[in-house]
PDB file of C-alpha atoms in Angstrom:
ATOM      1  CA  MET A 145      15.848  -1.386 -95.769  1.00  0.00           C
ATOM      2  CA  SER A 146      18.982  -1.468 -96.829  1.00  0.00           C
ATOM      3  CA  THR A 147      21.910  -3.977 -95.878  1.00  0.00           C
ATOM      4  CA  LEU A 148      24.918  -3.182 -96.817  1.00  0.00           C
ATOM      5  CA  SER A 149      27.974  -6.033 -95.458  1.00  0.00           C
ATOM      6  CA  GLY A 150      31.452  -5.224 -96.012  1.00  0.00           C
ATOM      7  CA  THR A 151      30.807  -2.819 -98.331  1.00  0.00           C
ATOM      8  CA  ALA A 152      33.172   0.569 -98.642  1.00  0.00           C
ATOM      9  CA  LEU A 153      30.624   3.665 -98.340  1.00  0.00           C
ATOM     10  CA  THR A 154      31.859   6.584-100.314  1.00  0.00           C
ATOM     11  CA  PRO A 155      31.147  10.569-100.099  1.00  0.00           C
ATOM     12  CA  GLY A 156      27.945  10.210-102.798  1.00  0.00           C
ATOM     13  CA  PRO A 157      25.889  12.651-101.965  1.00  0.00           C
ATOM     14  CA  LEU A 158      27.842  14.975 -99.795  1.00  0.00           C
ATOM     15  CA  PRO A 159      30.198  17.644-100.788  1.00  0.00           C
ATOM     16  CA  GLY A 160      33.826  17.490-101.185  1.00  0.00           C
ATOM     17  CA  GLY A 161      36.266  19.430-100.413  1.00  0.00           C
ATOM     18  CA  LEU A 162      34.751  20.345 -96.512  1.00  0.00           C
ATOM     19  CA  VAL A 163      37.635  22.044 -94.467  1.00  0.00           C
ATOM     20  CA  ALA A 164      37.209  21.334 -90.511  1.00  0.00           C
ATOM     21  CA  LEU A 165      39.141  22.430 -87.857  1.00  0.00           C
ATOM     22  CA  PRO A 166      40.528  20.347 -85.177  1.00  0.00           C
ATOM     23  CA  SER A 167      38.967  18.080 -83.075  1.00  0.00           C
ATOM     24  CA  VAL A 168      36.006  18.767 -84.494  1.00  0.00           C
ATOM     25  CA  TYR A 169      35.018  15.604 -86.664  1.00  0.00           C
ATOM     26  CA  ARG A 170      34.674  14.772 -90.079  1.00  0.00           C
ATOM     27  CA  PRO A 171      32.547  12.520 -92.430  1.00  0.00           C
ATOM     28  CA  GLN A 172      33.676   9.172 -92.542  1.00  0.00           C
ATOM     29  CA  ALA A 173      31.252   5.791 -92.806  1.00  0.00           C
ATOM     30  CA  ASP A 174      28.056   6.446 -90.252  1.00  0.00           C
ATOM     31  CA  THR A 175      28.267  10.065 -92.265  1.00  0.00           C
ATOM     32  CA  TYR A 176      27.922   8.276 -95.565  1.00  0.00           C
ATOM     33  CA  LEU A 177      25.097   6.215 -94.844  1.00  0.00           C
ATOM     34  CA  LEU A 178      23.411   8.588 -93.477  1.00  0.00           C
ATOM     35  CA  ALA A 179      23.895  10.548 -96.790  1.00  0.00           C
ATOM     36  CA  GLN A 180      22.550   8.118 -98.425  1.00  0.00           C
ATOM     37  CA  ALA A 181      19.577   7.846 -96.481  1.00  0.00           C
ATOM     38  CA  LEU A 182      18.923  11.206 -97.171  1.00  0.00           C
ATOM     39  CA  THR A 183      18.797  11.382-100.795  1.00  0.00           C
ATOM     40  CA  HIS A 184      15.850   9.463-100.611  1.00  0.00           C
ATOM     41  CA  GLU A 185      14.008  11.786 -98.790  1.00  0.00           C
ATOM     42  CA  GLU A 186      11.566  14.776 -99.652  1.00  0.00           C
ATOM     43  CA  LEU A 187      13.528  17.812 -99.638  1.00  0.00           C
ATOM     44  CA  GLY A 188      12.891  21.488-101.688  1.00  0.00           C
ATOM     45  CA  PRO A 189      12.272  24.770-101.294  1.00  0.00           C
ATOM     46  CA  GLY A 190      10.286  24.982 -98.059  1.00  0.00           C
ATOM     47  CA  THR A 191      11.362  22.403 -96.411  1.00  0.00           C
ATOM     48  CA  ASP A 192      12.591  23.151 -92.933  1.00  0.00           C
ATOM     49  CA  VAL A 193      15.202  20.681 -92.308  1.00  0.00           C
ATOM     50  CA  LEU A 194      17.414  20.257 -88.695  1.00  0.00           C
ATOM     51  CA  GLU A 195      20.254  18.424 -88.205  1.00  0.00           C
ATOM     52  CA  ILE A 196      21.898  18.325 -84.806  1.00  0.00           C
ATOM     53  CA  GLY A 197      25.952  18.034 -83.901  1.00  0.00           C
ATOM     54  CA  THR A 198      26.604  19.090 -87.463  1.00  0.00           C
ATOM     55  CA  GLY A 199      30.363  19.028 -87.547  1.00  0.00           C
ATOM     56  CA  THR A 200      31.703  20.148 -90.556  1.00  0.00           C
ATOM     57  CA  GLY A 201      28.082  21.129 -91.700  1.00  0.00           C
ATOM     58  CA  ALA A 202      27.933  18.326 -94.358  1.00  0.00           C
ATOM     59  CA  LEU A 203      24.542  16.330 -93.981  1.00  0.00           C
ATOM     60  CA  ALA A 204      23.215  20.445 -93.324  1.00  0.00           C
ATOM     61  CA  LEU A 205      25.040  21.863 -96.846  1.00  0.00           C
ATOM     62  CA  GLN A 206      23.645  18.604 -98.416  1.00  0.00           C
ATOM     63  CA  ALA A 207      20.231  19.601 -97.148  1.00  0.00           C
ATOM     64  CA  ALA A 208      20.859  23.148 -98.177  1.00  0.00           C
ATOM     65  CA  HIS A 209      22.002  22.244-101.973  1.00  0.00           C
ATOM     66  CA  ARG A 210      18.371  20.267-101.710  1.00  0.00           C
ATOM     67  CA  GLY A 211      17.218  23.599-101.454  1.00  0.00           C
ATOM     68  CA  ALA A 212      15.886  22.789 -98.302  1.00  0.00           C
ATOM     69  CA  SER A 213      15.810  25.608 -95.251  1.00  0.00           C
ATOM     70  CA  VAL A 214      18.095  23.944 -92.794  1.00  0.00           C
ATOM     71  CA  THR A 215      19.236  24.906 -89.005  1.00  0.00           C
ATOM     72  CA  ALA A 216      22.651  23.273 -87.677  1.00  0.00           C
ATOM     73  CA  VAL A 217      23.322  23.207 -83.788  1.00  0.00           C
ATOM     74  CA  ASP A 218      26.600  21.806 -82.191  1.00  0.00           C
ATOM     75  CA  VAL A 219      27.884  22.264 -78.462  1.00  0.00           C
ATOM     76  CA  SER A 220      31.261  22.920 -79.901  1.00  0.00           C
ATOM     77  CA  TRP A 221      31.951  26.528 -80.893  1.00  0.00           C
ATOM     78  CA  SER A 222      34.888  25.270 -83.937  1.00  0.00           C
ATOM     79  CA  ALA A 223      32.450  22.789 -84.935  1.00  0.00           C
ATOM     80  CA  VAL A 224      29.831  26.424 -85.694  1.00  0.00           C
ATOM     81  CA  ALA A 225      33.001  27.752 -87.162  1.00  0.00           C
ATOM     82  CA  THR A 226      33.697  25.012 -88.937  1.00  0.00           C
ATOM     83  CA  ALA A 227      30.288  24.599 -90.313  1.00  0.00           C
ATOM     84  CA  ARG A 228      29.699  28.537 -91.739  1.00  0.00           C
ATOM     85  CA  VAL A 229      33.133  28.974 -93.389  1.00  0.00           C
ATOM     86  CA  ASN A 230      31.648  25.139 -95.274  1.00  0.00           C
ATOM     87  CA  ALA A 231      28.532  26.961 -96.317  1.00  0.00           C
ATOM     88  CA  ALA A 232      29.938  30.524 -97.295  1.00  0.00           C
ATOM     89  CA  VAL A 233      32.820  28.656 -99.382  1.00  0.00           C
ATOM     90  CA  ARG A 234      29.325  27.474-101.130  1.00  0.00           C
ATOM     91  CA  ARG A 235      27.854  30.227-100.531  1.00  0.00           C
ATOM     92  CA  LEU A 236      24.714  27.672 -99.680  1.00  0.00           C
ATOM     93  CA  PRO A 237      22.234  29.502 -96.672  1.00  0.00           C
ATOM     94  CA  LEU A 238      22.898  27.740 -93.313  1.00  0.00           C
ATOM     95  CA  ARG A 239      21.718  28.476 -89.957  1.00  0.00           C
ATOM     96  CA  VAL A 240      24.661  27.712 -87.520  1.00  0.00           C
ATOM     97  CA  LEU A 241      23.931  27.475 -83.877  1.00  0.00           C
ATOM     98  CA  HIS A 242      26.153  27.136 -80.683  1.00  0.00           C
ATOM     99  CA  GLY A 243      24.731  25.191 -78.220  1.00  0.00           C
ATOM    100  CA  ASP A 244      22.064  22.217 -76.425  1.00  0.00           C
ATOM    101  CA  PHE A 245      19.533  21.228 -79.669  1.00  0.00           C
ATOM    102  CA  VAL A 246      17.219  21.617 -77.241  1.00  0.00           C
ATOM    103  CA  ALA A 247      17.436  24.872 -75.792  1.00  0.00           C
ATOM    104  CA  ARG A 248      18.246  26.745 -79.003  1.00  0.00           C
ATOM    105  CA  THR A 249      15.308  24.992 -81.375  1.00  0.00           C
ATOM    106  CA  GLU A 250      12.768  25.859 -78.219  1.00  0.00           C
ATOM    107  CA  GLY A 251       9.300  26.332 -79.654  1.00  0.00           C
ATOM    108  CA  ARG A 252      11.167  24.571 -83.096  1.00  0.00           C
ATOM    109  CA  ARG A 253       9.326  22.103 -85.280  1.00  0.00           C
ATOM    110  CA  PHE A 254      10.982  20.565 -88.843  1.00  0.00           C
ATOM    111  CA  ASP A 255       9.796  18.793 -91.589  1.00  0.00           C
ATOM    112  CA  LEU A 256      13.187  17.253 -90.641  1.00  0.00           C
ATOM    113  CA  VAL A 257      15.739  16.063 -88.555  1.00  0.00           C
ATOM    114  CA  VAL A 258      18.846  15.165 -89.024  1.00  0.00           C
ATOM    115  CA  THR A 259      21.760  13.518 -86.896  1.00  0.00           C
ATOM    116  CA  ASN A 260      24.718  11.712 -86.288  1.00  0.00           C
ATOM    117  CA  PRO A 261      25.255  12.171 -82.802  1.00  0.00           C
ATOM    118  CA  PRO A 262      27.143  10.737 -80.323  1.00  0.00           C
ATOM    119  CA  TYR A 263      26.977   7.320 -79.630  1.00  0.00           C
ATOM    120  CA  VAL A 264      30.928   5.580 -78.613  1.00  0.00           C
ATOM    121  CA  PRO A 265      30.655   3.447 -75.625  1.00  0.00           C
ATOM    122  CA  ALA A 266      33.102   5.038 -72.783  1.00  0.00           C
ATOM    123  CA  PRO A 267      34.221   4.441 -69.872  1.00  0.00           C
ATOM    124  CA  ARG A 268      33.562   7.528 -68.347  1.00  0.00           C
ATOM    125  CA  ALA A 269      29.828   8.158 -67.387  1.00  0.00           C
ATOM    126  CA  ARG A 270      28.964  12.092 -68.757  1.00  0.00           C
ATOM    127  CA  LEU A 271      29.942  13.273 -71.956  1.00  0.00           C
ATOM    128  CA  PRO A 272      33.291  15.252 -72.221  1.00  0.00           C
ATOM    129  CA  SER A 273      32.987  19.306 -72.443  1.00  0.00           C
ATOM    130  CA  ARG A 274      36.163  19.231 -74.715  1.00  0.00           C
ATOM    131  CA  GLY A 275      38.459  17.449 -76.314  1.00  0.00           C
ATOM    132  CA  PRO A 276      38.200  15.742 -79.974  1.00  0.00           C
ATOM    133  CA  GLU A 277      35.776  12.768 -77.624  1.00  0.00           C
ATOM    134  CA  ARG A 278      32.860  15.013 -77.262  1.00  0.00           C
ATOM    135  CA  ALA A 279      32.084  14.051 -81.305  1.00  0.00           C
ATOM    136  CA  TRP A 280      31.785  10.074 -80.327  1.00  0.00           C
ATOM    137  CA  ASP A 281      31.995   9.406 -76.578  1.00  0.00           C
ATOM    138  CA  ALA A 282      28.538   9.341 -75.062  1.00  0.00           C
ATOM    139  CA  GLY A 283      28.234   7.430 -71.754  1.00  0.00           C
ATOM    140  CA  PRO A 284      29.037   3.489 -70.214  1.00  0.00           C
ATOM    141  CA  ASP A 285      26.084   2.601 -73.328  1.00  0.00           C
ATOM    142  CA  GLY A 286      26.196   4.614 -75.712  1.00  0.00           C
ATOM    143  CA  ARG A 287      22.857   5.756 -75.410  1.00  0.00           C
ATOM    144  CA  LEU A 288      23.551   9.622 -73.544  1.00  0.00           C
ATOM    145  CA  VAL A 289      22.925  12.145 -76.408  1.00  0.00           C
ATOM    146  CA  ILE A 290      20.326   9.078 -78.425  1.00  0.00           C
ATOM    147  CA  ASP A 291      18.226   8.935 -75.446  1.00  0.00           C
ATOM    148  CA  ARG A 292      17.688  12.545 -74.886  1.00  0.00           C
ATOM    149  CA  ILE A 293      17.181  13.527 -78.469  1.00  0.00           C
ATOM    150  CA  CYS A 294      14.621  10.355 -78.468  1.00  0.00           C
ATOM    151  CA  ALA A 295      12.280  11.957 -76.071  1.00  0.00           C
ATOM    152  CA  ALA A 296      12.552  15.306 -77.432  1.00  0.00           C
ATOM    153  CA  ALA A 297      11.474  14.010 -81.302  1.00  0.00           C
ATOM    154  CA  PRO A 298       8.274  14.415 -81.235  1.00  0.00           C
ATOM    155  CA  ASP A 299       8.281  17.903 -80.084  1.00  0.00           C
ATOM    156  CA  LEU A 300      10.661  18.686 -83.049  1.00  0.00           C
ATOM    157  CA  LEU A 301       9.028  17.268 -85.786  1.00  0.00           C
ATOM    158  CA  ARG A 302       5.658  18.398 -87.503  1.00  0.00           C
ATOM    159  CA  PRO A 303       3.016  16.349 -88.768  1.00  0.00           C
ATOM    160  CA  ASP A 304       4.703  14.079 -90.776  1.00  0.00           C
ATOM    161  CA  GLY A 305       8.115  14.473 -90.456  1.00  0.00           C
ATOM    162  CA  VAL A 306      11.144  12.517 -90.294  1.00  0.00           C
ATOM    163  CA  LEU A 307      14.180  11.849 -88.393  1.00  0.00           C
ATOM    164  CA  LEU A 308      16.808  10.766 -89.471  1.00  0.00           C
ATOM    165  CA  MET A 309      19.828   9.749 -86.594  1.00  0.00           C
ATOM    166  CA  VAL A 310      22.855   6.676 -87.510  1.00  0.00           C
ATOM    167  CA  HIS A 311      24.677   4.919 -84.307  1.00  0.00           C
ATOM    168  CA  SER A 312      26.372   1.617 -83.290  1.00  0.00           C
ATOM    169  CA  GLY A 313      24.389  -1.789 -83.422  1.00  0.00           C
ATOM    170  CA  MET A 314      26.426  -1.546 -80.059  1.00  0.00           C
ATOM    171  CA  CYS A 315      23.597   1.222 -79.064  1.00  0.00           C
ATOM    172  CA  GLY A 316      21.043  -1.325 -79.110  1.00  0.00           C
ATOM    173  CA  PRO A 317      18.969  -0.100 -82.348  1.00  0.00           C
ATOM    174  CA  GLU A 318      15.888  -2.212 -80.639  1.00  0.00           C
ATOM    175  CA  THR A 319      16.034  -0.061 -78.037  1.00  0.00           C
ATOM    176  CA  THR A 320      16.144   3.149 -80.317  1.00  0.00           C
ATOM    177  CA  VAL A 321      13.175   1.855 -82.327  1.00  0.00           C
ATOM    178  CA  ASP A 322      10.906   1.192 -78.795  1.00  0.00           C
ATOM    179  CA  ARG A 323      11.754   3.989 -77.278  1.00  0.00           C
ATOM    180  CA  LEU A 324      10.500   6.159 -80.458  1.00  0.00           C
ATOM    181  CA  THR A 325       7.476   3.739 -80.809  1.00  0.00           C
ATOM    182  CA  GLY A 326       6.972   4.514 -77.682  1.00  0.00           C
ATOM    183  CA  ALA A 327       6.424   8.710 -78.450  1.00  0.00           C
ATOM    184  CA  GLY A 328       4.196   7.709 -80.620  1.00  0.00           C
ATOM    185  CA  LEU A 329       6.483   7.634 -83.924  1.00  0.00           C
ATOM    186  CA  SER A 330       6.533   5.165 -87.377  1.00  0.00           C
ATOM    187  CA  THR A 331       9.896   4.245 -86.596  1.00  0.00           C
ATOM    188  CA  GLU A 332      12.094   1.101 -89.002  1.00  0.00           C
ATOM    189  CA  VAL A 333      15.616   0.341 -89.488  1.00  0.00           C
ATOM    190  CA  ALA A 334      16.337   1.829 -92.721  1.00  0.00           C
ATOM    191  CA  ALA A 335      19.895   0.587 -93.993  1.00  0.00           C
ATOM    192  CA  ARG A 336      22.516  -1.459 -92.031  1.00  0.00           C
ATOM    193  CA  VAL A 337      26.068  -1.897 -92.915  1.00  0.00           C
ATOM    194  CA  SER A 338      29.484  -3.470 -91.358  1.00  0.00           C
ATOM    195  CA  VAL A 339      32.248  -1.164 -90.884  1.00  0.00           C
ATOM    196  CA  PRO A 340      36.164  -2.331 -90.206  1.00  0.00           C
ATOM    197  CA  TRP A 341      36.734  -1.024 -86.473  1.00  0.00           C
ATOM    198  CA  GLY A 342      38.399   2.600 -86.264  1.00  0.00           C
ATOM    199  CA  PRO A 343      40.831   3.160 -83.918  1.00  0.00           C
ATOM    200  CA  VAL A 344      38.565   4.379 -81.074  1.00  0.00           C
ATOM    201  CA  LEU A 345      36.768   1.198 -81.179  1.00  0.00           C
ATOM    202  CA  ARG A 346      40.656  -0.038 -81.374  1.00  0.00           C
ATOM    203  CA  SER A 347      41.331   1.227 -78.029  1.00  0.00           C
ATOM    204  CA  ARG A 348      38.928   0.503 -76.517  1.00  0.00           C
ATOM    205  CA  ARG A 349      38.525  -3.170 -76.701  1.00  0.00           C
ATOM    206  CA  SER A 350      39.402  -4.849 -73.766  1.00  0.00           C
ATOM    207  CA  TRP A 351      37.041  -2.545 -72.167  1.00  0.00           C
ATOM    208  CA  LEU A 352      34.223  -3.207 -74.582  1.00  0.00           C
ATOM    209  CA  GLU A 353      34.576  -7.491 -74.041  1.00  0.00           C
ATOM    210  CA  ARG A 354      34.677  -6.815 -70.070  1.00  0.00           C
ATOM    211  CA  GLN A 355      30.992  -5.111 -70.586  1.00  0.00           C
ATOM    212  CA  GLY A 356      29.806  -7.410 -72.785  1.00  0.00           C
ATOM    213  CA  LEU A 357      29.606  -4.972 -75.805  1.00  0.00           C
ATOM    214  CA  ALA A 358      31.845  -6.574 -78.461  1.00  0.00           C
ATOM    215  CA  CYS A 359      33.129 -10.556 -78.907  1.00  0.00           C
ATOM    216  CA  GLU A 360      36.743 -11.661 -79.321  1.00  0.00           C
ATOM    217  CA  ALA A 361      38.680 -10.660 -81.794  1.00  0.00           C
ATOM    218  CA  GLU A 362      35.906  -8.856 -82.970  1.00  0.00           C
ATOM    219  CA  GLN A 363      36.919  -6.376 -86.077  1.00  0.00           C
ATOM    220  CA  TRP A 364      33.333  -5.323 -87.610  1.00  0.00           C
ATOM    221  CA  GLU A 365      30.944  -3.286 -86.132  1.00  0.00           C
ATOM    222  CA  GLU A 366      27.625  -2.778 -87.472  1.00  0.00           C
ATOM    223  CA  LEU A 367      25.962   1.520 -88.594  1.00  0.00           C
ATOM    224  CA  VAL A 368      22.251   2.010 -88.685  1.00  0.00           C
ATOM    225  CA  VAL A 369      20.258   4.348 -89.410  1.00  0.00           C
ATOM    226  CA  VAL A 370      16.631   4.810 -87.415  1.00  0.00           C
ATOM    227  CA  ARG A 371      13.458   6.619 -89.568  1.00  0.00           C
ATOM    228  CA  ALA A 372      10.666   7.970 -87.658  1.00  0.00           C
ATOM    229  CA  ARG A 373       7.751   9.915 -88.983  1.00  0.00           C
ATOM    230  CA  ASN A 374       5.615  11.347 -86.970  1.00  0.00           C
ATOM    231  CA  SER A 375       2.680   9.829 -88.046  1.00  0.00           C
TER     232      SER A 375
END
């Protein structure tokens, strides 16, 4: 397991010069941590990869650059357009679909599923339907999308297929591990890093403290990559 504390994460293997339409999530520390985890997976021609919530397409393009056949899904039309443009500029084959990941992948299985889902705890009980918050807000415990991915993972993965998912320690990594293990997957926390709170968390400090999700004056957020294999 990789453990980094207070370390500045860099883009590393991610493609540079990515464009992003307004409201599309740009690669940040969680993307970089997931990109590092992705470098440890075997990818190449014949590997089928799915990215759930592709945003700019950064992670999907990283996999495509290594020769994998990649499908990327996002509920945002702006993200779909952004990922398609970034793929076209790099002349990399990338299938980018709009809609819910379960509906758009029905009947398909993959060797690798990679995802940086919305995971920031938010006061509203439902997922936002528009705006930049769509990329990060995920209900009062931050697990509205995480739990759907956990439930869908066994049907999305081929035998020996791998899920890589990044999310905040506020969302309960142990719950993610337990749910994926309970679904029959071999699961571990593959990487951790502590990063300074960003503007979204800082704007919700009082609410997060009242919910017991953060301590007073807390300034660091733990990010984790959960790796699950369909054994």
